[in-house]
């Protein structure tokens, strides 16, 4: 799991990880779609965009504020 907020550092980390363990599964946080594509190009298999995580967090806050426990 790679969750640094420094985009260039995350790319360098992926390159280093790949050099040491070419078959390891890497899950990483990406700041935006361009960063996500760069990580994919470097071999990251699973990417979480910050905007998606933030949207889910905010939605959770709203549901808790309105005391909604099940969205069916």
GROMACS .gro file of C-alpha atoms in nm:
model
   72
    1UNK     CA    1   0.000   0.000   0.000
    2UNK     CA    2   0.144   0.330  -0.114
    3UNK     CA    3  -0.031   0.636   0.029
    4UNK     CA    4   0.212   0.927   0.012
    5UNK     CA    5   0.083   1.266  -0.100
    6UNK     CA    6   0.405   1.344  -0.291
    7UNK     CA    7   0.336   1.248  -0.652
    8UNK     CA    8   0.695   1.230  -0.773
    9UNK     CA    9   0.800   1.037  -0.463
   10UNK     CA   10   0.521   0.784  -0.518
   11UNK     CA   11   0.639   0.722  -0.874
   12UNK     CA   12   0.998   0.676  -0.754
   13UNK     CA   13   0.877   0.437  -0.483
   14UNK     CA   14   0.688   0.228  -0.736
   15UNK     CA   15   0.998   0.211  -0.955
   16UNK     CA   16   1.209   0.099  -0.658
   17UNK     CA   17   0.953  -0.156  -0.542
   18UNK     CA   18   0.924  -0.298  -0.895
   19UNK     CA   19   1.304  -0.328  -0.920
   20UNK     CA   20   1.319  -0.524  -0.594
   21UNK     CA   21   0.997  -0.726  -0.624
   22UNK     CA   22   0.868  -0.728  -0.982
   23UNK     CA   23   0.565  -0.949  -0.903
   24UNK     CA   24   0.439  -0.774  -0.589
   25UNK     CA   25   0.089  -0.627  -0.594
   26UNK     CA   26   0.092  -0.253  -0.536
   27UNK     CA   27  -0.212  -0.055  -0.426
   28UNK     CA   28  -0.162   0.322  -0.439
   29UNK     CA   29  -0.329   0.653  -0.379
   30UNK     CA   30  -0.335   0.894  -0.675
   31UNK     CA   31  -0.399   1.264  -0.663
   32UNK     CA   32  -0.573   1.283  -1.002
   33UNK     CA   33  -0.630   1.082  -1.319
   34UNK     CA   34  -0.298   1.186  -1.474
   35UNK     CA   35  -0.109   1.067  -1.165
   36UNK     CA   36  -0.315   0.746  -1.170
   37UNK     CA   37  -0.218   0.682  -1.533
   38UNK     CA   38   0.149   0.734  -1.453
   39UNK     CA   39   0.121   0.482  -1.169
   40UNK     CA   40  -0.061   0.235  -1.396
   41UNK     CA   41   0.215   0.275  -1.655
   42UNK     CA   42   0.465   0.185  -1.381
   43UNK     CA   43   0.271  -0.132  -1.296
   44UNK     CA   44   0.043  -0.035  -1.008
   45UNK     CA   45  -0.254  -0.272  -1.012
   46UNK     CA   46  -0.501  -0.097  -0.781
   47UNK     CA   47  -0.539   0.279  -0.757
   48UNK     CA   48  -0.759   0.490  -0.532
   49UNK     CA   49  -0.820   0.843  -0.653
   50UNK     CA   50  -0.826   1.102  -0.374
   51UNK     CA   51  -1.149   1.250  -0.508
   52UNK     CA   52  -1.326   0.913  -0.481
   53UNK     CA   53  -1.214   0.860  -0.124
   54UNK     CA   54  -1.309   1.214  -0.026
   55UNK     CA   55  -1.650   1.181  -0.189
   56UNK     CA   56  -1.719   0.859   0.002
   57UNK     CA   57  -1.604   1.019   0.328
   58UNK     CA   58  -1.828   1.322   0.278
   59UNK     CA   59  -2.125   1.103   0.185
   60UNK     CA   60  -2.068   0.905   0.505
   61UNK     CA   61  -2.070   1.226   0.708
   62UNK     CA   62  -2.400   1.331   0.552
   63UNK     CA   63  -2.557   0.991   0.618
   64UNK     CA   64  -2.444   1.002   0.983
   65UNK     CA   65  -2.574   1.358   1.025
   66UNK     CA   66  -2.917   1.248   0.903
   67UNK     CA   67  -2.889   0.924   1.102
   68UNK     CA   68  -2.934   0.711   0.793
   69UNK     CA   69  -2.801   0.364   0.869
   70UNK     CA   70  -2.901   0.182   0.551
   71UNK     CA   71  -2.919   0.308   0.196
   72UNK     CA   72  -3.152   0.065   0.020
   0.00000   0.00000   0.00000
